[in-house]
């Protein structure tokens, strides 16, 4: 499932984050690319441990922890600290797949189930720089307003097309979900959305408790921690 999550950050949070990101020291993005990725990657990144990356990263993770749509769709177990990238002057990241295993700052290794890209520039501030994700049903081109985020399976091949005018400024990171399989995670998300809708339209409907029970029993059966 590819899902856009609107307004992860408020307009004020985006302005403050951009102020910090624009003042930071950027480096060649190939430093964190794997063997295959380094051949197709041409962008800039904030170094790991950069104070701006840490501070804006905390803001993002706090916002996501309080975002019901994100929590329902991702069912996160471990979220890696956010990275930041910048594309301009035709910079691009050709078709690649994200590494399946990554290391948390405390040394624990996690499986990347979902990839996240959060936008800090509005689509009218840059040209190109589309995130193109290959999904089961074809490819999807993504350019979202500042403060919005796209969530997509880490199994997808994806690319960033050349940003001919920029900068295109984003955060990207990965998470391990309590639900490994995308198909099961989608079922739980669809069910949760339907239960929420039923609850809003028919509060007190007797089936709400039963359906909520089924939701939790499926989660109990499938969750890995
Ligand atoms: Ni990638």
PDB file of C-alpha atoms and ligand atoms in Angstrom:
ATOM      1  CA  UNK A   1       0.000   0.000   0.000  1.00  0.00           C
ATOM      2  CA  UNK A   2       1.189   3.484  -0.873  1.00  0.00           C
ATOM      3  CA  UNK A   3      -0.426   6.028   1.439  1.00  0.00           C
ATOM      4  CA  UNK A   4      -0.099   9.814   1.670  1.00  0.00           C
ATOM      5  CA  UNK A   5      -0.291  11.141   5.221  1.00  0.00           C
ATOM      6  CA  UNK A   6      -1.257  14.825   5.158  1.00  0.00           C
ATOM      7  CA  UNK A   7      -0.114  17.467   7.641  1.00  0.00           C
ATOM      8  CA  UNK A   8       2.386  15.394   9.611  1.00  0.00           C
ATOM      9  CA  UNK A   9       4.038  18.733  10.455  1.00  0.00           C
ATOM     10  CA  UNK A  10       2.280  22.074  10.878  1.00  0.00           C
ATOM     11  CA  UNK A  11       3.209  25.029   8.668  1.00  0.00           C
ATOM     12  CA  UNK A  12       5.116  26.556  11.618  1.00  0.00           C
ATOM     13  CA  UNK A  13       7.062  23.311  12.169  1.00  0.00           C
ATOM     14  CA  UNK A  14       7.983  23.213   8.468  1.00  0.00           C
ATOM     15  CA  UNK A  15       9.276  26.818   8.588  1.00  0.00           C
ATOM     16  CA  UNK A  16      11.374  26.107  11.683  1.00  0.00           C
ATOM     17  CA  UNK A  17      12.701  22.817  10.266  1.00  0.00           C
ATOM     18  CA  UNK A  18      13.696  24.499   7.005  1.00  0.00           C
ATOM     19  CA  UNK A  19      15.516  27.231   8.872  1.00  0.00           C
ATOM     20  CA  UNK A  20      17.595  24.587  10.666  1.00  0.00           C
ATOM     21  CA  UNK A  21      18.129  22.420   7.577  1.00  0.00           C
ATOM     22  CA  UNK A  22      19.164  25.332   5.368  1.00  0.00           C
ATOM     23  CA  UNK A  23      21.792  26.433   7.923  1.00  0.00           C
ATOM     24  CA  UNK A  24      23.280  22.915   8.265  1.00  0.00           C
ATOM     25  CA  UNK A  25      26.380  21.420   6.575  1.00  0.00           C
ATOM     26  CA  UNK A  26      25.419  19.048   3.739  1.00  0.00           C
ATOM     27  CA  UNK A  27      27.585  16.241   2.310  1.00  0.00           C
ATOM     28  CA  UNK A  28      27.565  13.982  -0.758  1.00  0.00           C
ATOM     29  CA  UNK A  29      24.705  11.478  -0.389  1.00  0.00           C
ATOM     30  CA  UNK A  30      26.816   8.569  -1.631  1.00  0.00           C
ATOM     31  CA  UNK A  31      28.293   8.191   1.875  1.00  0.00           C
ATOM     32  CA  UNK A  32      25.255   6.176   3.020  1.00  0.00           C
ATOM     33  CA  UNK A  33      24.552   4.349  -0.237  1.00  0.00           C
ATOM     34  CA  UNK A  34      25.239   0.657  -0.644  1.00  0.00           C
ATOM     35  CA  UNK A  35      27.327  -0.719  -3.512  1.00  0.00           C
ATOM     36  CA  UNK A  36      24.432  -0.764  -5.975  1.00  0.00           C
ATOM     37  CA  UNK A  37      22.894   2.511  -4.780  1.00  0.00           C
ATOM     38  CA  UNK A  38      26.152   4.490  -5.089  1.00  0.00           C
ATOM     39  CA  UNK A  39      26.145   4.034  -8.865  1.00  0.00           C
ATOM     40  CA  UNK A  40      22.755   5.709  -9.340  1.00  0.00           C
ATOM     41  CA  UNK A  41      22.685   8.180  -6.434  1.00  0.00           C
ATOM     42  CA  UNK A  42      23.528  11.869  -6.880  1.00  0.00           C
ATOM     43  CA  UNK A  43      22.216  14.116  -4.095  1.00  0.00           C
ATOM     44  CA  UNK A  44      23.214  15.735  -0.829  1.00  0.00           C
ATOM     45  CA  UNK A  45      22.517  14.499   2.684  1.00  0.00           C
ATOM     46  CA  UNK A  46      22.946  15.681   6.234  1.00  0.00           C
ATOM     47  CA  UNK A  47      25.637  13.609   7.957  1.00  0.00           C
ATOM     48  CA  UNK A  48      24.476  11.207  10.656  1.00  0.00           C
ATOM     49  CA  UNK A  49      24.798  12.953  13.996  1.00  0.00           C
ATOM     50  CA  UNK A  50      24.270  16.401  12.487  1.00  0.00           C
ATOM     51  CA  UNK A  51      22.556  18.514  15.186  1.00  0.00           C
ATOM     52  CA  UNK A  52      19.966  19.775  12.671  1.00  0.00           C
ATOM     53  CA  UNK A  53      19.156  16.204  11.605  1.00  0.00           C
ATOM     54  CA  UNK A  54      18.780  15.125  15.218  1.00  0.00           C
ATOM     55  CA  UNK A  55      16.577  18.059  16.192  1.00  0.00           C
ATOM     56  CA  UNK A  56      14.266  17.999  13.164  1.00  0.00           C
ATOM     57  CA  UNK A  57      14.267  14.189  13.357  1.00  0.00           C
ATOM     58  CA  UNK A  58      12.907  14.344  16.902  1.00  0.00           C
ATOM     59  CA  UNK A  59      10.158  16.740  15.788  1.00  0.00           C
ATOM     60  CA  UNK A  60       9.144  14.302  13.032  1.00  0.00           C
ATOM     61  CA  UNK A  61       9.098  11.236  15.293  1.00  0.00           C
ATOM     62  CA  UNK A  62       7.085  13.067  17.970  1.00  0.00           C
ATOM     63  CA  UNK A  63       4.569  14.225  15.377  1.00  0.00           C
ATOM     64  CA  UNK A  64       4.201  10.700  13.969  1.00  0.00           C
ATOM     65  CA  UNK A  65       3.699   9.152  17.406  1.00  0.00           C
ATOM     66  CA  UNK A  66       0.599  11.358  17.756  1.00  0.00           C
ATOM     67  CA  UNK A  67      -0.685  10.803  14.200  1.00  0.00           C
ATOM     68  CA  UNK A  68      -3.577   8.270  14.188  1.00  0.00           C
ATOM     69  CA  UNK A  69      -3.460   7.686  10.404  1.00  0.00           C
ATOM     70  CA  UNK A  70       0.267   6.862  10.513  1.00  0.00           C
ATOM     71  CA  UNK A  71      -0.111   4.601  13.562  1.00  0.00           C
ATOM     72  CA  UNK A  72      -3.006   2.708  11.991  1.00  0.00           C
ATOM     73  CA  UNK A  73      -1.367   2.264   8.588  1.00  0.00           C
ATOM     74  CA  UNK A  74       2.192   1.487   9.739  1.00  0.00           C
ATOM     75  CA  UNK A  75       1.649  -0.303  13.079  1.00  0.00           C
ATOM     76  CA  UNK A  76       5.272   0.645  13.821  1.00  0.00           C
ATOM     77  CA  UNK A  77       7.530  -1.406  16.072  1.00  0.00           C
ATOM     78  CA  UNK A  78      10.874   0.397  15.523  1.00  0.00           C
ATOM     79  CA  UNK A  79      11.336   3.663  13.607  1.00  0.00           C
ATOM     80  CA  UNK A  80      14.857   4.595  12.481  1.00  0.00           C
ATOM     81  CA  UNK A  81      16.048   8.172  13.064  1.00  0.00           C
ATOM     82  CA  UNK A  82      15.160  10.310  10.029  1.00  0.00           C
ATOM     83  CA  UNK A  83      17.735  11.197   7.364  1.00  0.00           C
ATOM     84  CA  UNK A  84      17.553  14.318   5.179  1.00  0.00           C
ATOM     85  CA  UNK A  85      18.333  14.820   1.504  1.00  0.00           C
ATOM     86  CA  UNK A  86      18.447  17.662  -0.973  1.00  0.00           C
ATOM     87  CA  UNK A  87      18.332  17.625  -4.773  1.00  0.00           C
ATOM     88  CA  UNK A  88      18.989  20.515  -7.179  1.00  0.00           C
ATOM     89  CA  UNK A  89      20.811  21.247 -10.437  1.00  0.00           C
ATOM     90  CA  UNK A  90      19.606  18.024 -12.093  1.00  0.00           C
ATOM     91  CA  UNK A  91      20.513  15.755  -9.184  1.00  0.00           C
ATOM     92  CA  UNK A  92      18.726  12.408  -9.191  1.00  0.00           C
ATOM     93  CA  UNK A  93      18.550   8.973  -7.589  1.00  0.00           C
ATOM     94  CA  UNK A  94      18.022   6.249 -10.188  1.00  0.00           C
ATOM     95  CA  UNK A  95      15.933   3.122  -9.717  1.00  0.00           C
ATOM     96  CA  UNK A  96      16.993   1.187  -6.630  1.00  0.00           C
ATOM     97  CA  UNK A  97      15.643  -0.856  -3.743  1.00  0.00           C
ATOM     98  CA  UNK A  98      16.307   0.129  -0.137  1.00  0.00           C
ATOM     99  CA  UNK A  99      18.458  -2.229   1.938  1.00  0.00           C
ATOM    100  CA  UNK A 100      16.406  -4.816   3.847  1.00  0.00           C
ATOM    101  CA  UNK A 101      18.236  -4.572   7.175  1.00  0.00           C
ATOM    102  CA  UNK A 102      19.447  -1.415   8.915  1.00  0.00           C
ATOM    103  CA  UNK A 103      21.099  -0.736  12.251  1.00  0.00           C
ATOM    104  CA  UNK A 104      19.503   1.427  14.950  1.00  0.00           C
ATOM    105  CA  UNK A 105      21.738   3.888  16.861  1.00  0.00           C
ATOM    106  CA  UNK A 106      21.823   1.421  19.787  1.00  0.00           C
ATOM    107  CA  UNK A 107      23.190  -1.335  17.539  1.00  0.00           C
ATOM    108  CA  UNK A 108      19.952  -3.328  17.177  1.00  0.00           C
ATOM    109  CA  UNK A 109      19.234  -4.427  13.644  1.00  0.00           C
ATOM    110  CA  UNK A 110      15.780  -3.893  12.220  1.00  0.00           C
ATOM    111  CA  UNK A 111      13.987  -5.066   9.098  1.00  0.00           C
ATOM    112  CA  UNK A 112      12.827  -2.274   6.788  1.00  0.00           C
ATOM    113  CA  UNK A 113       9.131  -2.955   6.105  1.00  0.00           C
ATOM    114  CA  UNK A 114       8.019   0.585   5.239  1.00  0.00           C
ATOM    115  CA  UNK A 115       9.821   3.561   3.732  1.00  0.00           C
ATOM    116  CA  UNK A 116       8.770   7.133   4.536  1.00  0.00           C
ATOM    117  CA  UNK A 117       9.474  10.362   2.641  1.00  0.00           C
ATOM    118  CA  UNK A 118       8.413  13.640   4.250  1.00  0.00           C
ATOM    119  CA  UNK A 119       8.459  16.769   2.073  1.00  0.00           C
ATOM    120  CA  UNK A 120       9.851  20.134   3.240  1.00  0.00           C
ATOM    121  CA  UNK A 121       9.456  22.008  -0.061  1.00  0.00           C
ATOM    122  CA  UNK A 122       6.183  22.643  -1.851  1.00  0.00           C
ATOM    123  CA  UNK A 123       5.837  21.236  -5.385  1.00  0.00           C
ATOM    124  CA  UNK A 124       5.940  24.739  -6.923  1.00  0.00           C
ATOM    125  CA  UNK A 125       9.397  25.358  -5.412  1.00  0.00           C
ATOM    126  CA  UNK A 126      11.166  22.759  -7.586  1.00  0.00           C
ATOM    127  CA  UNK A 127      10.895  21.079 -10.980  1.00  0.00           C
ATOM    128  CA  UNK A 128      11.281  17.324 -11.450  1.00  0.00           C
ATOM    129  CA  UNK A 129      12.341  15.543  -8.283  1.00  0.00           C
ATOM    130  CA  UNK A 130       9.362  13.202  -8.490  1.00  0.00           C
ATOM    131  CA  UNK A 131       9.477  10.139  -6.275  1.00  0.00           C
ATOM    132  CA  UNK A 132       8.381   7.304  -8.543  1.00  0.00           C
ATOM    133  CA  UNK A 133       7.362   4.118  -6.751  1.00  0.00           C
ATOM    134  CA  UNK A 134       6.750   0.870  -8.630  1.00  0.00           C
ATOM    135  CA  UNK A 135       3.747  -0.838  -7.093  1.00  0.00           C
ATOM    136  CA  UNK A 136       1.904  -4.063  -7.917  1.00  0.00           C
ATOM    137  CA  UNK A 137      -0.540  -2.063 -10.053  1.00  0.00           C
ATOM    138  CA  UNK A 138       1.993   0.113 -11.890  1.00  0.00           C
ATOM    139  CA  UNK A 139       4.088   3.081 -10.883  1.00  0.00           C
ATOM    140  CA  UNK A 140       3.002   6.089  -8.889  1.00  0.00           C
ATOM    141  CA  UNK A 141       4.567   9.534  -9.080  1.00  0.00           C
ATOM    142  CA  UNK A 142       4.646  11.449  -5.809  1.00  0.00           C
ATOM    143  CA  UNK A 143       5.179  15.156  -5.072  1.00  0.00           C
ATOM    144  CA  UNK A 144       3.413  16.267  -1.914  1.00  0.00           C
ATOM    145  CA  UNK A 145       2.944  19.632  -0.180  1.00  0.00           C
ATOM    146  CA  UNK A 146       5.449  20.575   2.529  1.00  0.00           C
ATOM    147  CA  UNK A 147       4.680  18.819   5.815  1.00  0.00           C
ATOM    148  CA  UNK A 148       3.029  15.827   4.112  1.00  0.00           C
ATOM    149  CA  UNK A 149       4.535  12.333   4.003  1.00  0.00           C
ATOM    150  CA  UNK A 150       4.309   9.266   1.775  1.00  0.00           C
ATOM    151  CA  UNK A 151       4.441   5.782   3.264  1.00  0.00           C
ATOM    152  CA  UNK A 152       5.292   2.893   0.916  1.00  0.00           C
ATOM    153  CA  UNK A 153       6.512  -0.700   1.099  1.00  0.00           C
ATOM    154  CA  UNK A 154      10.302  -0.944   1.326  1.00  0.00           C
ATOM    155  CA  UNK A 155      10.097  -3.864  -1.113  1.00  0.00           C
ATOM    156  CA  UNK A 156       9.232  -1.414  -3.950  1.00  0.00           C
ATOM    157  CA  UNK A 157      11.702  -0.342  -6.600  1.00  0.00           C
ATOM    158  CA  UNK A 158      11.750   3.460  -6.627  1.00  0.00           C
ATOM    159  CA  UNK A 159      13.632   6.470  -7.962  1.00  0.00           C
ATOM    160  CA  UNK A 160      13.825  10.250  -7.723  1.00  0.00           C
ATOM    161  CA  UNK A 161      13.767  11.917 -11.144  1.00  0.00           C
ATOM    162  CA  UNK A 162      16.264  14.750 -11.841  1.00  0.00           C
ATOM    163  CA  UNK A 163      15.450  17.916  -9.886  1.00  0.00           C
ATOM    164  CA  UNK A 164      16.125  20.499 -12.579  1.00  0.00           C
ATOM    165  CA  UNK A 165      15.164  23.411 -10.323  1.00  0.00           C
ATOM    166  CA  UNK A 166      15.460  23.156  -6.588  1.00  0.00           C
ATOM    167  CA  UNK A 167      16.101  22.487  -3.970  1.00  0.00           C
ATOM    168  CA  UNK A 168      13.838  19.527  -3.331  1.00  0.00           C
ATOM    169  CA  UNK A 169      14.235  19.033   0.394  1.00  0.00           C
ATOM    170  CA  UNK A 170      12.977  15.878   2.121  1.00  0.00           C
ATOM    171  CA  UNK A 171      13.387  13.621   5.096  1.00  0.00           C
ATOM    172  CA  UNK A 172      13.472   9.873   4.527  1.00  0.00           C
ATOM    173  CA  UNK A 173      13.532   6.965   6.937  1.00  0.00           C
ATOM    174  CA  UNK A 174      12.422   3.393   7.501  1.00  0.00           C
ATOM    175  CA  UNK A 175      10.508   1.413  10.021  1.00  0.00           C
ATOM    176  CA  UNK A 176       9.904  -2.134  11.079  1.00  0.00           C
ATOM    177  CA  UNK A 177       6.209  -2.819  11.471  1.00  0.00           C
ATOM    178  CA  UNK A 178       4.637  -5.189  13.999  1.00  0.00           C
ATOM    179  CA  UNK A 179       3.062  -6.728  10.874  1.00  0.00           C
ATOM    180  CA  UNK A 180       5.675  -8.003   8.434  1.00  0.00           C
ATOM    181  CA  UNK A 181       3.385  -8.715   5.455  1.00  0.00           C
ATOM    182  CA  UNK A 182       2.039  -5.736   3.530  1.00  0.00           C
ATOM    183  CA  UNK A 183      -1.123  -7.733   2.656  1.00  0.00           C
ATOM    184  CA  UNK A 184      -1.983  -8.327   6.331  1.00  0.00           C
ATOM    185  CA  UNK A 185      -1.149  -4.741   7.279  1.00  0.00           C
ATOM    186  CA  UNK A 186      -3.493  -3.456   4.553  1.00  0.00           C
ATOM    187  CA  UNK A 187      -6.340  -5.672   5.823  1.00  0.00           C
ATOM    188  CA  UNK A 188      -5.911  -4.330   9.348  1.00  0.00           C
ATOM    189  CA  UNK A 189      -5.766  -0.747   8.106  1.00  0.00           C
ATOM    190  CA  UNK A 190      -8.896  -1.131   5.955  1.00  0.00           C
ATOM    191  CA  UNK A 191     -10.725  -2.692   8.873  1.00  0.00           C
ATOM    192  CA  UNK A 192      -9.640   0.043  11.263  1.00  0.00           C
ATOM    193  CA  UNK A 193     -10.781   2.751   8.833  1.00  0.00           C
ATOM    194  CA  UNK A 194     -14.183   1.027   8.439  1.00  0.00           C
ATOM    195  CA  UNK A 195     -14.600   0.668  12.217  1.00  0.00           C
ATOM    196  CA  UNK A 196     -13.741   4.354  12.740  1.00  0.00           C
ATOM    197  CA  UNK A 197     -16.284   5.367  10.084  1.00  0.00           C
ATOM    198  CA  UNK A 198     -18.992   3.149  11.555  1.00  0.00           C
ATOM    199  CA  UNK A 199     -18.275   4.576  15.000  1.00  0.00           C
ATOM    200  CA  UNK A 200     -18.557   8.147  13.715  1.00  0.00           C
ATOM    201  CA  UNK A 201     -21.802   7.533  11.812  1.00  0.00           C
ATOM    202  CA  UNK A 202     -23.477   5.099  14.241  1.00  0.00           C
ATOM    203  CA  UNK A 203     -22.018   5.611  17.689  1.00  0.00           C
ATOM    204  CA  UNK A 204     -23.173   2.824  19.982  1.00  0.00           C
ATOM    205  CA  UNK A 205     -23.839   0.392  17.127  1.00  0.00           C
ATOM    206  CA  UNK A 206     -23.614  -3.084  18.756  1.00  0.00           C
ATOM    207  CA  UNK A 207     -21.366  -4.456  15.982  1.00  0.00           C
ATOM    208  CA  UNK A 208     -18.642  -1.921  16.863  1.00  0.00           C
ATOM    209  CA  UNK A 209     -17.478  -3.925  19.857  1.00  0.00           C
ATOM    210  CA  UNK A 210     -17.516  -7.195  17.912  1.00  0.00           C
ATOM    211  CA  UNK A 211     -15.589  -5.729  14.974  1.00  0.00           C
ATOM    212  CA  UNK A 212     -13.082  -4.081  17.291  1.00  0.00           C
ATOM    213  CA  UNK A 213     -12.629  -7.493  18.898  1.00  0.00           C
ATOM    214  CA  UNK A 214     -11.938  -9.104  15.519  1.00  0.00           C
ATOM    215  CA  UNK A 215      -9.430  -6.335  14.705  1.00  0.00           C
ATOM    216  CA  UNK A 216      -7.510  -6.889  17.926  1.00  0.00           C
ATOM    217  CA  UNK A 217      -7.626 -10.658  17.651  1.00  0.00           C
ATOM    218  CA  UNK A 218      -6.148 -10.504  14.136  1.00  0.00           C
ATOM    219  CA  UNK A 219      -3.484  -8.080  15.403  1.00  0.00           C
ATOM    220  CA  UNK A 220      -2.764 -10.464  18.297  1.00  0.00           C
ATOM    221  CA  UNK A 221      -2.433 -13.371  15.893  1.00  0.00           C
ATOM    222  CA  UNK A 222      -0.153 -11.601  13.409  1.00  0.00           C
ATOM    223  CA  UNK A 223       1.917  -9.142  15.457  1.00  0.00           C
ATOM    224  CA  UNK A 224       5.652  -9.844  15.910  1.00  0.00           C
ATOM    225  CA  UNK A 225       7.588  -8.002  18.597  1.00  0.00           C
TER     226      UNK A 225
HETATM  227 NI1  LIG B   1      15.404   4.609  -1.613  1.00  0.00          NI
END
